[in-house]
CSV table of C-alpha atoms in Angstrom, one decimal:
chain,number,residue,atom,x,y,z
G,239,MET,CA,57.6,35.4,-84.0
G,240,TYR,CA,57.3,31.7,-84.9
G,241,GLU,CA,56.9,30.1,-88.3
G,242,GLY,CA,54.1,28.2,-89.9
G,243,ALA,CA,51.6,26.1,-88.0
G,244,ILE,CA,52.6,27.2,-84.4
G,245,GLN,CA,52.3,30.9,-85.3
G,246,ASP,CA,48.9,30.2,-86.9
G,247,LEU,CA,47.7,28.5,-83.8
G,248,ILE,CA,49.0,31.3,-81.6
G,249,ASP,CA,47.2,33.8,-83.8
G,250,GLU,CA,43.9,31.9,-83.7
G,251,LEU,CA,44.1,31.4,-79.9
G,252,GLY,CA,44.8,35.1,-79.5
G,253,ARG,CA,41.5,35.9,-81.2
G,254,LEU,CA,39.6,34.3,-78.4
G,255,PRO,CA,38.1,36.6,-75.7
G,256,GLY,CA,40.3,37.0,-72.7
G,257,VAL,CA,43.3,35.3,-74.3
G,258,GLY,CA,46.2,37.7,-74.6
G,259,PRO,CA,49.4,37.0,-76.6
G,260,LYS,CA,51.3,35.4,-73.7
G,261,SER,CA,48.4,33.1,-72.9
G,262,ALA,CA,47.9,32.2,-76.5
G,263,GLN,CA,51.6,31.3,-76.7
G,264,ARG,CA,51.4,29.2,-73.5
G,265,ILE,CA,48.3,27.3,-74.8
G,266,ALA,CA,49.9,26.7,-78.2
G,267,PHE,CA,53.0,25.2,-76.7
G,268,HIS,CA,50.9,23.1,-74.3
G,269,VAL,CA,49.0,21.7,-77.3
G,270,LEU,CA,52.3,21.1,-79.0
G,271,SER,CA,53.6,19.0,-76.1
G,272,ALA,CA,50.2,17.3,-75.2
G,273,ASP,CA,49.4,13.7,-76.0
G,274,PRO,CA,47.9,13.4,-79.5
G,275,ALA,CA,44.7,11.8,-78.1
G,276,ASP,CA,44.1,14.8,-75.9
G,277,VAL,CA,44.5,17.2,-78.8
G,278,ASN,CA,42.2,15.1,-80.9
G,279,ARG,CA,39.5,15.1,-78.2
G,280,LEU,CA,39.8,18.9,-78.0
G,281,ALA,CA,39.6,19.3,-81.8
G,282,GLY,CA,36.6,16.9,-81.8
G,283,ALA,CA,34.8,18.9,-79.0
G,284,LEU,CA,35.3,22.1,-81.0
G,285,ARG,CA,33.9,20.5,-84.2
G,286,LYS,CA,31.0,18.9,-82.3
G,287,VAL,CA,30.0,22.2,-80.7
G,288,LYS,CA,29.8,23.9,-84.1
G,289,GLU,CA,27.9,21.0,-85.6
G,290,LEU,CA,25.4,20.3,-82.9
G,291,VAL,CA,24.8,23.4,-80.8
G,292,ARG,CA,22.3,26.0,-81.9
G,293,PHE,CA,20.0,28.5,-80.3
G,294,CYS,CA,16.6,27.5,-78.8
G,295,THR,CA,13.8,28.7,-81.1
G,296,THR,CA,11.8,29.9,-78.1
G,297,CYS,CA,14.2,31.6,-75.6
G,298,TYR,CA,17.5,31.7,-77.6
G,299,ASN,CA,19.5,29.8,-75.0
G,300,VAL,CA,22.0,27.2,-76.3
G,301,ALA,CA,20.4,23.9,-77.2
G,302,GLU,CA,21.2,20.7,-79.2
G,303,SER,CA,17.6,20.4,-80.4
G,304,GLU,CA,14.8,22.8,-81.5
G,305,GLN,CA,14.2,23.8,-77.9
G,306,CYS,CA,16.5,23.9,-74.9
G,307,ARG,CA,15.8,21.7,-71.9
G,308,ILE,CA,14.3,24.6,-69.9
G,309,CYS,CA,11.7,25.4,-72.6
G,310,ARG,CA,10.8,21.7,-72.8
G,311,ASP,CA,10.3,21.3,-69.1
G,312,PRO,CA,6.5,21.2,-68.4
G,313,ARG,CA,7.1,21.9,-64.6
G,314,ARG,CA,8.2,25.5,-65.3
G,315,THR,CA,5.7,28.3,-65.1
G,316,ASN,CA,5.0,30.3,-68.2
G,317,GLU,CA,3.8,33.3,-66.2
G,318,VAL,CA,7.3,34.6,-65.2
G,319,LEU,CA,9.9,35.4,-67.8
G,320,CYS,CA,13.5,36.3,-66.9
G,321,VAL,CA,15.4,38.3,-69.4
G,322,VAL,CA,19.2,37.8,-69.5
G,323,GLU,CA,22.0,39.0,-71.8
G,324,GLU,CA,23.8,35.8,-72.6
G,325,PRO,CA,23.3,32.0,-72.2
G,326,LYS,CA,26.0,32.0,-69.5
G,327,ASP,CA,23.6,34.1,-67.4
G,328,VAL,CA,20.9,31.4,-67.6
G,329,VAL,CA,23.4,28.9,-66.1
G,330,ALA,CA,24.3,31.3,-63.3
G,331,ILE,CA,20.6,31.8,-62.3
G,332,GLU,CA,19.9,28.0,-62.7
G,333,ARG,CA,22.7,27.2,-60.2
G,334,THR,CA,20.8,29.1,-57.5
G,335,GLY,CA,17.8,26.7,-57.8
G,336,GLU,CA,15.5,29.7,-57.0
G,337,PHE,CA,13.9,30.4,-60.3
G,338,ARG,CA,11.2,28.1,-61.9
G,339,GLY,CA,10.0,30.3,-64.7
G,340,ARG,CA,11.2,30.7,-68.3
G,341,TYR,CA,14.0,32.7,-69.9
G,342,HIS,CA,14.6,35.0,-72.8
G,343,VAL,CA,18.2,35.6,-73.9
G,344,LEU,CA,18.8,38.9,-75.6
G,345,GLY,CA,22.2,38.1,-77.1
G,346,GLY,CA,23.9,41.1,-75.5
G,347,ALA,CA,23.1,44.6,-74.2
G,348,ILE,CA,22.5,48.0,-75.7
G,349,ASN,CA,25.9,49.6,-76.2
G,350,PRO,CA,26.0,52.6,-78.5
G,351,LEU,CA,29.8,52.8,-78.3
G,352,GLU,CA,30.1,49.3,-79.8
G,353,GLY,CA,27.3,50.1,-82.3
G,354,ILE,CA,24.8,47.7,-80.6
G,355,GLY,CA,21.3,49.2,-80.5
G,356,PRO,CA,17.9,47.6,-79.7
G,357,ASP,CA,17.6,46.3,-83.2
G,358,ASN,CA,20.7,44.2,-82.8
G,359,LEU,CA,19.2,42.3,-79.8
G,360,ARG,CA,16.3,39.9,-79.6
G,361,ILE,CA,13.9,42.5,-78.3
G,362,ARG,CA,11.4,42.1,-81.1
G,363,GLU,CA,11.2,38.4,-80.4
G,364,LEU,CA,10.7,39.2,-76.7
G,365,LEU,CA,7.8,41.6,-77.4
G,366,ILE,CA,6.2,38.9,-79.6
G,367,ARG,CA,6.5,36.4,-76.7
G,368,LEU,CA,4.9,38.9,-74.4
G,369,GLY,CA,2.1,39.6,-76.8
G,370,ASP,CA,0.0,36.5,-76.1
G,371,GLY,CA,-0.8,37.6,-72.5
G,372,THR,CA,0.6,34.5,-70.7
G,373,VAL,CA,3.5,36.4,-68.9
G,374,ARG,CA,2.4,38.2,-65.7
G,375,GLU,CA,5.9,39.2,-64.6
G,376,LEU,CA,9.1,40.1,-66.5
G,377,ILE,CA,12.3,39.9,-64.5
G,378,LEU,CA,15.1,42.1,-65.9
G,379,ALA,CA,18.3,40.3,-65.0
G,380,THR,CA,20.8,42.2,-67.2
G,381,ASP,CA,24.2,43.0,-65.8
G,382,PRO,CA,24.5,45.8,-63.2
G,383,ASN,CA,26.7,47.9,-65.5
G,384,THR,CA,26.0,50.9,-67.7
G,385,GLU,CA,25.0,48.8,-70.7
G,386,GLY,CA,22.8,46.4,-68.6
G,387,GLU,CA,21.1,49.3,-66.9
G,388,ALA,CA,20.4,51.0,-70.3
G,389,THR,CA,19.0,47.8,-71.6
G,390,ALA,CA,16.8,47.2,-68.5
G,391,THR,CA,15.5,50.8,-68.7
G,392,TYR,CA,14.7,50.5,-72.4
G,393,LEU,CA,12.9,47.2,-71.9
G,394,ALA,CA,10.9,48.5,-68.9
G,395,LEU,CA,9.7,51.5,-71.0
G,396,MET,CA,8.7,49.1,-73.8
G,397,VAL,CA,6.9,46.5,-71.6
G,398,LYS,CA,5.1,48.6,-68.9
G,399,PRO,CA,2.3,49.8,-71.3
G,400,MET,CA,1.5,46.1,-71.9
G,401,GLY,CA,0.3,45.8,-68.3
G,402,ILE,CA,3.0,43.3,-67.3
G,403,ALA,CA,4.7,43.7,-63.9
G,404,VAL,CA,8.4,44.5,-64.6
G,405,THR,CA,10.9,43.8,-61.9
G,406,ARG,CA,14.7,44.1,-61.7
G,407,LEU,CA,17.1,41.9,-59.8
G,408,ALA,CA,18.2,43.4,-56.6
G,409,SER,CA,21.9,44.5,-56.4
G,410,GLY,CA,23.9,45.5,-53.5
G,411,LEU,CA,26.5,44.1,-51.1
G,412,PRO,CA,28.1,40.7,-51.6
G,413,VAL,CA,27.9,38.2,-48.8
G,414,GLY,CA,31.1,38.3,-46.8
G,415,GLY,CA,32.0,41.8,-48.1
G,416,ASP,CA,33.0,44.8,-45.9
G,417,LEU,CA,31.0,48.1,-46.1
G,418,GLU,CA,34.2,50.1,-46.1
G,419,TYR,CA,35.2,48.6,-49.5
G,420,ALA,CA,31.8,49.0,-51.2
G,421,ASP,CA,31.6,51.8,-53.8
G,422,GLU,CA,28.9,54.5,-53.5
G,423,ILE,CA,26.7,53.1,-56.2
G,424,THR,CA,26.7,49.5,-54.8
G,425,LEU,CA,26.0,50.9,-51.3
G,426,GLY,CA,23.3,53.1,-52.6
G,427,ARG,CA,21.6,50.2,-54.3
G,428,ALA,CA,21.8,48.1,-51.2
G,429,PHE,CA,19.9,50.9,-49.3
G,430,GLU,CA,17.3,51.1,-52.1
G,431,GLY,CA,16.8,47.3,-52.1
G,432,ARG,CA,16.6,46.8,-48.4
G,433,ARG,CA,13.9,44.6,-47.0
G,434,ALA,CA,12.2,43.9,-43.7
G,435,VAL,CA,13.6,41.2,-41.4
């Protein structure tokens, strides 16, 4: 549509997840009309994230040093390990303030349609971490979708013979939701995960 640099920018923005052609065009024209200092800050932040951010050598969360802040925290227990798909999931759990254990980030979920099998995830590294006998409970906090369920089932089968308690995050009805709008699977899981009051 456009020529030169503006089209190149639209094309690159359009490659970002969740950014369609219209959004890419809108962002590109915003950048074009933005103050040069703002654009330089954005460009600097993009360069900085690629230069400084890496994956923690222990849990594979994002970090700016060898280990992430959670793995460096001596107040956290080593006996409970929470397995998540992506670093953004660590942030979501940390916001609750409820979990004081450690994490392991798989880097995705098993998805045969996309060509992602167990060997494409950090499952081998997880099994190595579990091998020293420190972990007493493994919490499977993968997404409650087909891929996340397949991953959780696979991990449970791999870990149970090690004598480690394997648990799965409860799923069910959202706070403030109406029963009439809940789908059958969500409602079924809410019944399965019910607890005494």
